[in-house]
Amino acid sequence: MAGLPNMQMLLRPEMIEFGWGHPAFDLLPAAELAEASRQVVARHGPETLVYGAAQGPGRLIELLRERLERIDGQAPPVERMLVSGGISQALDMICSHCTNPGDIALVESPVYHFGLRLLRDRGLDLWPVHADQHGIRPDALAETLRQVEGTGRRARLLYTVPIFNNPTGSTLALERRQTLMDLVARHKIVVIEDDAYRELWFDRPPPPSLSTLDFSRVIRLGSFSKILAPGLRLGWIVADDALIGRLKDSGLLTSGGGINHFTANVVAEFMSNGSLETHVPRLRAAYRERRDILLDAMAQYLPDTCSFMRPEGGFFVWVTLPEGLNSTTLLPQAEAAGVAYLPGERFFAGGGGQRHLRLAFSLLSSDELRTGASRLGLIIRQAISQNCL
Ligand SMILES: Cc1ncc(COP(=O)(O)O)c(C=O)c1O
């Protein structure tokens, strides 16, 4: 029946949509997930269909621990893990249990715009911490902490996407990690490490999670949205056992049991039958190819006065426009020419960012990536020439 949408994404005919940071349709493992669903019900029957254990199904937690051990070189203890309904749900649940409206949250700047939205929904007072192509700048963090102290208040948390950041693609430099952790320890701040893109590396694996430096200071949020399918609404939290205990005892999990229990069982099956092991390398190769096609096309079509970063993983290329151009006011012209993107200012809690824009290459085919870059190049050139008059 026409009318109500089934998907969040709105795809406009004839529009090259660089705005959606979603997995490509052809990279969603539909057949393997159907098979995992069939297998898990055949094998475990009612156990998958009742209310689940509050922490998440034991078999998924064990598989996640093994996976994280391979990724980070150490497995989180069982008491420090909880299955979530994805990073968004985890972030919201953590804010609801650990913060009060008006509390100060430091946020990487720029950072995932809907992460900012979630924190704002809980009434938090967001203070930006400047980041560059190597992630959060420790000097900027120290400065923001001084400013907060100057008001007689204290920050509760720092929200960051340190690996293949959304929107910039940057990764926190190794030499900055310890300084950052020392600063947050000194100021008794908890880091919320949004780890959505870690497994989607193109050339080499990124450094281990910040939580391996100090388990007690970091809440690490993982997700199956980018490595499997966002519609599953499944992820996990690794945190201090006191916090995990508090979440496990919450009314939400006591009443409804573990989050998305059936899905969690299907994903456990998908992992244990080896499907994830073959799927993730396929994703890495496909997204690496898309990144390369987009970067080549941008080098060909964008004027030299534009600059952009080369992401080593994830879904995004971050573009800086020539001085005098504004990505927000340019968007209607770009859309009229059949290309859409996200304006940079959405990713800055404290304002600014108008010279930047975010391009997601994850969803688009080779032809669309090239056509999109050429349309964007044309619009930027037109804007430059109008600006000179
Ligand atoms: C950095 C980041 N965090 C979280 C999310 C959402 O994660 P989930 O689907 O697990 O809620 C996204 C999705 O785009 C993201 O880019």
Coordinates of C-alpha atoms and ligand atoms in Angstrom, one line a residue:
M1 CA 0.0 0.0 0.0
A2 CA 1.4 3.4 -0.9
G3 CA 1.6 6.0 1.8
L4 CA 3.5 5.4 5.0
P5 CA 7.2 4.8 4.4
N6 CA 9.0 1.6 5.4
M7 CA 12.5 3.0 5.5
Q8 CA 14.1 6.0 7.2
M9 CA 15.9 6.8 4.0
L10 CA 14.2 8.9 1.4
L11 CA 15.7 8.3 -2.0
R12 CA 14.8 10.9 -4.5
P13 CA 14.7 10.0 -8.2
E14 CA 17.6 11.5 -10.2
M15 CA 19.3 12.6 -7.1
I16 CA 22.8 11.4 -6.2
E17 CA 22.5 11.0 -2.4
F18 CA 25.8 11.6 -0.7
G19 CA 23.8 12.5 2.5
W20 CA 22.9 9.0 3.8
G21 CA 25.7 7.2 5.7
H22 CA 24.0 3.9 5.2
P23 CA 25.3 0.5 4.0
A24 CA 24.8 -0.2 0.3
F25 CA 21.7 -2.4 -0.4
D26 CA 23.9 -4.9 -2.4
L27 CA 26.1 -5.3 0.7
L28 CA 23.3 -6.3 3.1
P29 CA 23.6 -10.1 3.6
A30 CA 19.9 -10.9 3.2
A31 CA 20.2 -14.5 2.2
E32 CA 22.7 -15.4 4.9
L33 CA 20.5 -13.6 7.6
A34 CA 17.4 -15.5 6.4
E35 CA 19.4 -18.7 6.7
A36 CA 20.7 -17.8 10.2
S37 CA 17.1 -17.0 11.3
R38 CA 16.0 -20.4 10.1
Q39 CA 18.9 -22.2 11.7
V40 CA 18.7 -20.6 15.0
V41 CA 15.0 -21.3 15.4
A42 CA 15.5 -24.9 14.3
R43 CA 18.3 -25.3 16.7
H44 CA 17.2 -23.4 19.8
G45 CA 13.5 -23.0 19.2
P46 CA 11.6 -21.4 22.1
E47 CA 14.7 -20.2 23.8
T48 CA 15.0 -17.6 21.0
L49 CA 11.4 -16.5 21.3
V50 CA 11.0 -15.9 25.0
Y51 CA 12.1 -12.8 27.0
G52 CA 15.9 -12.9 26.9
A53 CA 18.5 -12.6 29.7
A54 CA 18.9 -9.0 30.7
Q55 CA 22.5 -8.8 29.6
G56 CA 21.8 -10.3 26.2
P57 CA 22.0 -14.0 25.2
G58 CA 25.0 -15.7 26.7
R59 CA 26.0 -17.2 23.3
L60 CA 26.2 -13.7 21.7
I61 CA 28.2 -12.3 24.6
E62 CA 30.7 -15.1 24.4
L63 CA 31.1 -14.7 20.6
L64 CA 31.5 -10.9 21.0
R65 CA 34.2 -11.4 23.7
E66 CA 36.1 -13.7 21.3
R67 CA 35.8 -11.2 18.5
L68 CA 36.9 -8.2 20.7
E69 CA 39.9 -10.3 21.9
R70 CA 41.0 -10.8 18.3
I71 CA 40.5 -7.0 17.6
D72 CA 41.9 -5.5 20.8
G73 CA 44.2 -8.3 22.1
Q74 CA 42.1 -8.6 25.2
A75 CA 38.6 -9.8 25.9
P76 CA 36.4 -7.7 28.2
P77 CA 35.3 -9.6 31.3
V78 CA 31.7 -11.0 31.0
E79 CA 30.4 -8.6 33.8
R80 CA 31.4 -5.6 31.6
M81 CA 29.3 -6.4 28.6
L82 CA 25.7 -5.8 27.7
V83 CA 23.8 -6.3 24.4
S84 CA 22.1 -3.1 23.3
G85 CA 19.7 -2.0 20.6
G86 CA 22.6 -0.3 18.7
I87 CA 24.7 2.6 19.6
S88 CA 21.8 5.1 19.6
Q89 CA 19.8 3.1 22.1
A90 CA 22.9 2.5 24.3
L91 CA 23.7 6.2 24.3
D92 CA 20.2 7.1 25.2
M93 CA 20.0 4.5 28.0
I94 CA 23.3 5.6 29.5
C95 CA 22.3 9.2 29.5
S96 CA 19.0 8.3 31.1
H97 CA 20.7 6.4 33.9
C98 CA 23.9 8.4 34.5
T99 CA 23.1 12.1 33.7
N100 CA 20.7 14.8 34.7
P101 CA 19.4 17.6 32.4
G102 CA 21.8 20.5 32.6
D103 CA 25.0 18.3 33.1
I104 CA 27.9 19.3 30.9
A105 CA 28.9 16.9 28.2
L106 CA 32.1 17.6 26.2
V107 CA 31.8 16.6 22.6
E108 CA 34.3 16.1 19.9
S109 CA 33.9 18.8 17.3
P110 CA 33.0 17.9 14.6
V111 CA 31.2 14.7 15.5
Y112 CA 28.2 12.5 14.5
H113 CA 25.3 14.9 14.4
F114 CA 22.7 12.4 15.7
G115 CA 25.0 11.6 18.7
L116 CA 24.7 15.4 19.5
R117 CA 21.0 15.2 19.0
L118 CA 20.7 12.2 21.5
L119 CA 22.7 14.1 24.1
R120 CA 20.6 17.2 23.6
D121 CA 17.4 15.2 23.9
R122 CA 18.5 14.3 27.4
G123 CA 19.0 18.0 28.2
L124 CA 22.8 17.9 28.4
D125 CA 24.8 21.1 28.0
L126 CA 27.2 20.4 25.1
W127 CA 30.7 22.0 25.1
P128 CA 32.7 21.4 21.9
V129 CA 36.3 20.2 21.9
H130 CA 38.1 20.9 18.7
A131 CA 39.4 18.0 16.6
D132 CA 41.6 18.0 13.5
Q133 CA 42.7 15.3 11.0
H134 CA 44.3 13.4 13.9
G135 CA 41.2 13.4 16.2
I136 CA 40.6 15.4 19.4
R137 CA 43.4 17.9 20.1
P138 CA 44.6 17.3 23.7
D139 CA 45.4 21.1 24.0
A140 CA 41.8 21.9 23.0
L141 CA 40.5 19.4 25.6
A142 CA 42.7 20.9 28.3
E143 CA 41.5 24.4 27.3
T144 CA 37.8 23.4 27.4
L145 CA 38.3 21.7 30.8
R146 CA 39.9 25.0 32.1
Q147 CA 36.9 26.9 30.8
V148 CA 34.4 24.5 32.4
E149 CA 36.3 24.7 35.7
G150 CA 36.2 28.5 35.4
T151 CA 32.5 28.4 35.7
G152 CA 32.6 26.4 38.9
R153 CA 30.9 23.4 37.3
R154 CA 32.3 20.1 36.1
A155 CA 32.0 18.0 33.0
R156 CA 30.5 14.6 33.3
L157 CA 31.4 12.9 30.0
L158 CA 33.3 13.2 26.8
Y159 CA 31.6 11.9 23.6
T160 CA 33.9 11.0 20.8
V161 CA 34.1 8.9 17.6
P162 CA 37.9 8.3 17.7
I163 CA 38.1 5.7 14.9
F164 CA 37.1 6.7 11.3
N165 CA 35.2 9.5 12.7
N166 CA 31.8 10.5 11.4
P167 CA 31.9 13.0 9.6
T168 CA 35.7 13.5 9.0
G169 CA 37.0 9.9 8.7
S170 CA 39.9 10.8 11.0
T171 CA 41.4 8.5 13.6
L172 CA 42.7 9.7 17.0
A173 CA 46.5 9.6 16.7
L174 CA 48.4 7.1 18.8
E175 CA 50.5 9.7 20.6
R176 CA 47.3 11.7 21.6
R177 CA 45.5 8.7 23.2
Q178 CA 47.4 8.6 26.5
T179 CA 47.4 12.3 27.0
L180 CA 43.7 12.3 26.5
M181 CA 43.1 9.5 28.9
D182 CA 45.4 11.2 31.5
L183 CA 43.3 14.4 31.2
V184 CA 40.0 12.7 31.6
A185 CA 41.3 10.7 34.6
R186 CA 42.5 13.9 36.3
H187 CA 39.1 15.5 35.8
K188 CA 37.1 12.3 36.6
I189 CA 35.3 12.4 33.3
V190 CA 33.9 9.3 31.6
V191 CA 34.7 8.9 27.9
I192 CA 31.9 7.6 25.7
E193 CA 33.7 5.9 22.8
D194 CA 31.4 5.5 19.8
D195 CA 33.1 2.7 17.9
A196 CA 30.7 2.3 15.0
Y197 CA 33.2 2.0 12.2
R198 CA 36.3 0.2 13.7
E199 CA 36.0 -3.0 11.6
L200 CA 35.6 -1.2 8.3
W201 CA 39.3 -0.4 7.8
F202 CA 40.8 -0.3 4.3
D203 CA 44.5 -0.6 4.7
R204 CA 45.3 -1.7 8.2
P205 CA 43.4 -2.2 11.5
P206 CA 43.1 0.9 13.7
P207 CA 44.6 1.1 17.2
P208 CA 42.7 -0.8 19.9
S209 CA 39.8 0.7 21.8
L210 CA 40.5 3.5 24.3
S211 CA 38.9 1.2 26.9
T212 CA 42.0 -1.0 26.7
L213 CA 44.0 1.9 28.2
D214 CA 41.6 2.4 31.1
F215 CA 38.5 0.1 31.4
S216 CA 37.0 2.1 34.3
R217 CA 37.0 5.5 32.4
V218 CA 35.6 4.4 29.1
I219 CA 32.2 3.3 28.0
R220 CA 32.7 1.7 24.6
L221 CA 29.7 1.4 22.2
G222 CA 29.7 -1.1 19.4
S223 CA 27.2 -1.8 16.7
F224 CA 26.2 -4.3 14.0
S225 CA 24.6 -1.5 12.0
K226 CA 27.6 -1.0 9.7
I227 CA 29.1 -4.5 9.6
L228 CA 25.8 -6.3 9.2
A229 CA 22.5 -4.3 8.8
P230 CA 21.2 -1.2 10.6
G231 CA 17.6 -2.6 10.6
L232 CA 18.7 -5.3 13.1
R233 CA 19.0 -2.6 15.8
L234 CA 21.7 -4.5 17.6
G235 CA 24.9 -3.4 19.3
W236 CA 26.8 -3.8 22.6
I237 CA 28.2 -1.9 25.5
V238 CA 31.5 -2.5 27.2
A239 CA 31.8 -0.6 30.5
D240 CA 32.6 -0.6 34.1
D241 CA 30.8 -3.5 35.9
A242 CA 28.9 -1.1 38.2
L243 CA 27.3 0.6 35.2
I244 CA 26.5 -2.7 33.5
G245 CA 24.9 -3.9 36.7
R246 CA 22.8 -0.8 37.0
L247 CA 21.6 -1.1 33.4
K248 CA 20.8 -4.8 33.9
D249 CA 18.7 -3.9 36.9
S250 CA 16.9 -1.2 35.1
G251 CA 13.1 -1.3 34.8
L252 CA 13.5 -1.6 31.0
L253 CA 15.5 -4.8 31.1
T254 CA 13.8 -6.2 34.1
S255 CA 10.4 -5.8 32.4
G256 CA 11.3 -6.6 28.8
G257 CA 14.4 -8.8 29.2
G258 CA 17.5 -8.4 27.1
I259 CA 17.1 -5.9 24.2
N260 CA 16.1 -7.4 20.8
H261 CA 16.5 -10.9 22.0
F262 CA 15.5 -12.7 18.8
T263 CA 17.7 -10.6 16.6
A264 CA 20.6 -11.1 19.1
N265 CA 20.1 -14.9 18.6
V266 CA 20.1 -14.6 14.8
V267 CA 23.3 -12.6 14.9
A268 CA 24.9 -15.1 17.2
E269 CA 24.1 -17.8 14.7
F270 CA 25.4 -15.6 11.9
M271 CA 28.7 -15.3 13.8
S272 CA 29.0 -18.9 14.9
N273 CA 28.4 -20.3 11.4
G274 CA 31.2 -18.2 10.1
S275 CA 29.1 -15.8 8.0
L276 CA 30.4 -12.6 9.7
E277 CA 34.0 -13.8 9.2
T278 CA 33.5 -13.8 5.4
H279 CA 31.2 -10.8 5.3
V280 CA 33.4 -8.2 6.9
P281 CA 36.4 -8.6 4.5
R282 CA 33.9 -8.4 1.6
L283 CA 32.6 -5.0 3.0
R284 CA 36.2 -3.7 3.5
A285 CA 37.0 -4.4 -0.1
A286 CA 33.8 -3.0 -1.4
Y287 CA 34.0 0.2 0.6
R288 CA 37.7 0.7 -0.1
E289 CA 36.8 0.5 -3.8
R290 CA 34.0 3.1 -3.4
R291 CA 36.4 5.4 -1.5
D292 CA 39.0 5.2 -4.2
I293 CA 36.5 5.9 -7.0
L294 CA 35.1 8.9 -5.1
L295 CA 38.6 10.3 -4.3
D296 CA 39.7 9.9 -7.9
A297 CA 36.6 11.6 -9.2
M298 CA 36.9 14.4 -6.7
A299 CA 40.6 15.0 -7.8
Q300 CA 39.3 15.1 -11.3
Y301 CA 36.2 17.3 -10.9
L302 CA 36.6 19.5 -7.8
P303 CA 38.6 22.7 -8.2
D304 CA 42.1 22.8 -6.6
T305 CA 40.9 25.3 -4.0
C306 CA 38.8 22.5 -2.4
S307 CA 40.6 20.1 -0.1
F308 CA 39.5 16.8 1.3
M309 CA 40.7 14.1 3.6
R310 CA 41.5 10.5 2.6
P311 CA 39.7 8.3 5.1
E312 CA 41.4 5.0 6.0
G313 CA 38.1 3.4 6.9
G314 CA 34.4 4.1 7.5
F315 CA 31.9 5.7 5.1
F316 CA 32.8 9.4 4.7
V317 CA 34.9 12.0 2.9
W318 CA 35.1 15.4 4.6
V319 CA 35.4 18.3 2.2
T320 CA 36.6 21.9 2.8
L321 CA 35.3 24.4 0.4
P322 CA 37.3 27.5 -0.8
E323 CA 37.1 30.5 1.4
G324 CA 33.9 32.5 0.9
L325 CA 31.7 29.5 0.1
N326 CA 29.0 28.1 2.5
S327 CA 27.9 24.5 2.3
T328 CA 24.5 25.2 3.8
T329 CA 23.5 28.0 1.3
L330 CA 25.1 26.0 -1.5
L331 CA 22.9 22.9 -0.8
P332 CA 19.7 24.0 -2.7
Q333 CA 21.8 24.7 -5.8
A334 CA 23.5 21.4 -5.5
E335 CA 20.2 19.6 -5.1
A336 CA 18.8 21.4 -8.1
A337 CA 21.7 20.0 -10.0
G338 CA 21.0 16.5 -8.7
V339 CA 23.5 16.0 -5.9
A340 CA 22.9 16.1 -2.2
Y341 CA 25.3 16.1 0.8
L342 CA 25.2 17.0 4.5
P343 CA 26.4 20.5 5.3
G344 CA 29.3 20.7 7.8
E345 CA 27.6 22.9 10.4
R346 CA 25.4 20.0 11.6
F347 CA 28.4 18.3 13.1
F348 CA 29.6 21.2 15.3
A349 CA 27.9 21.6 18.7
G350 CA 29.3 25.1 19.1
G351 CA 28.5 26.5 15.6
G352 CA 30.8 26.9 12.6
G353 CA 31.7 24.4 10.0
Q354 CA 30.0 26.2 7.1
R355 CA 33.0 25.7 4.8
H356 CA 32.8 21.9 5.2
L357 CA 30.5 19.2 3.9
R358 CA 30.2 15.5 4.3
L359 CA 30.0 13.0 1.5
A360 CA 29.0 9.4 2.3
F361 CA 30.3 6.9 -0.4
S362 CA 28.9 3.8 1.2
L363 CA 25.5 3.7 -0.5
L364 CA 26.4 4.6 -4.1
S365 CA 27.5 2.7 -7.2
S366 CA 30.7 3.6 -9.1
D367 CA 28.7 5.5 -11.7
E368 CA 26.8 7.4 -9.1
L369 CA 30.0 8.3 -7.3
R370 CA 31.6 9.7 -10.4
T371 CA 28.4 11.5 -11.6
G372 CA 27.9 13.0 -8.1
A373 CA 31.5 14.3 -7.9
S374 CA 31.2 15.9 -11.4
R375 CA 27.9 17.6 -10.4
L376 CA 29.4 18.8 -7.2
G377 CA 32.5 20.1 -9.0
L378 CA 30.3 22.1 -11.4
I379 CA 28.2 23.7 -8.6
I380 CA 31.3 24.6 -6.6
R381 CA 32.9 26.2 -9.7
Q382 CA 29.7 28.1 -10.4
A383 CA 29.6 29.4 -6.8
I384 CA 33.3 30.4 -7.0
S385 CA 32.7 32.4 -10.1
Q386 CA 29.5 34.0 -8.7
N387 CA 31.5 34.9 -5.6
C388 CA 34.1 36.7 -7.6
L389 CA 31.6 39.1 -9.3
Ligands
LIG1 C1 29.3 7.5 14.6 C2 28.0 6.8 14.7 N1 27.5 6.3 15.8 C3 26.3 5.7 15.9 C4 25.5 5.5 14.7 C5 24.2 4.8 14.9 O1 24.5 3.5 15.3 P1 23.3 2.5 15.6 O2 22.7 2.1 14.3 O3 24.1 1.3 16.2 O4 22.4 3.1 16.5 C6 26.0 6.0 13.5 C7 25.2 5.8 12.3 O5 25.4 6.4 11.3 C8 27.3 6.6 13.5 O6 27.8 7.1 12.3

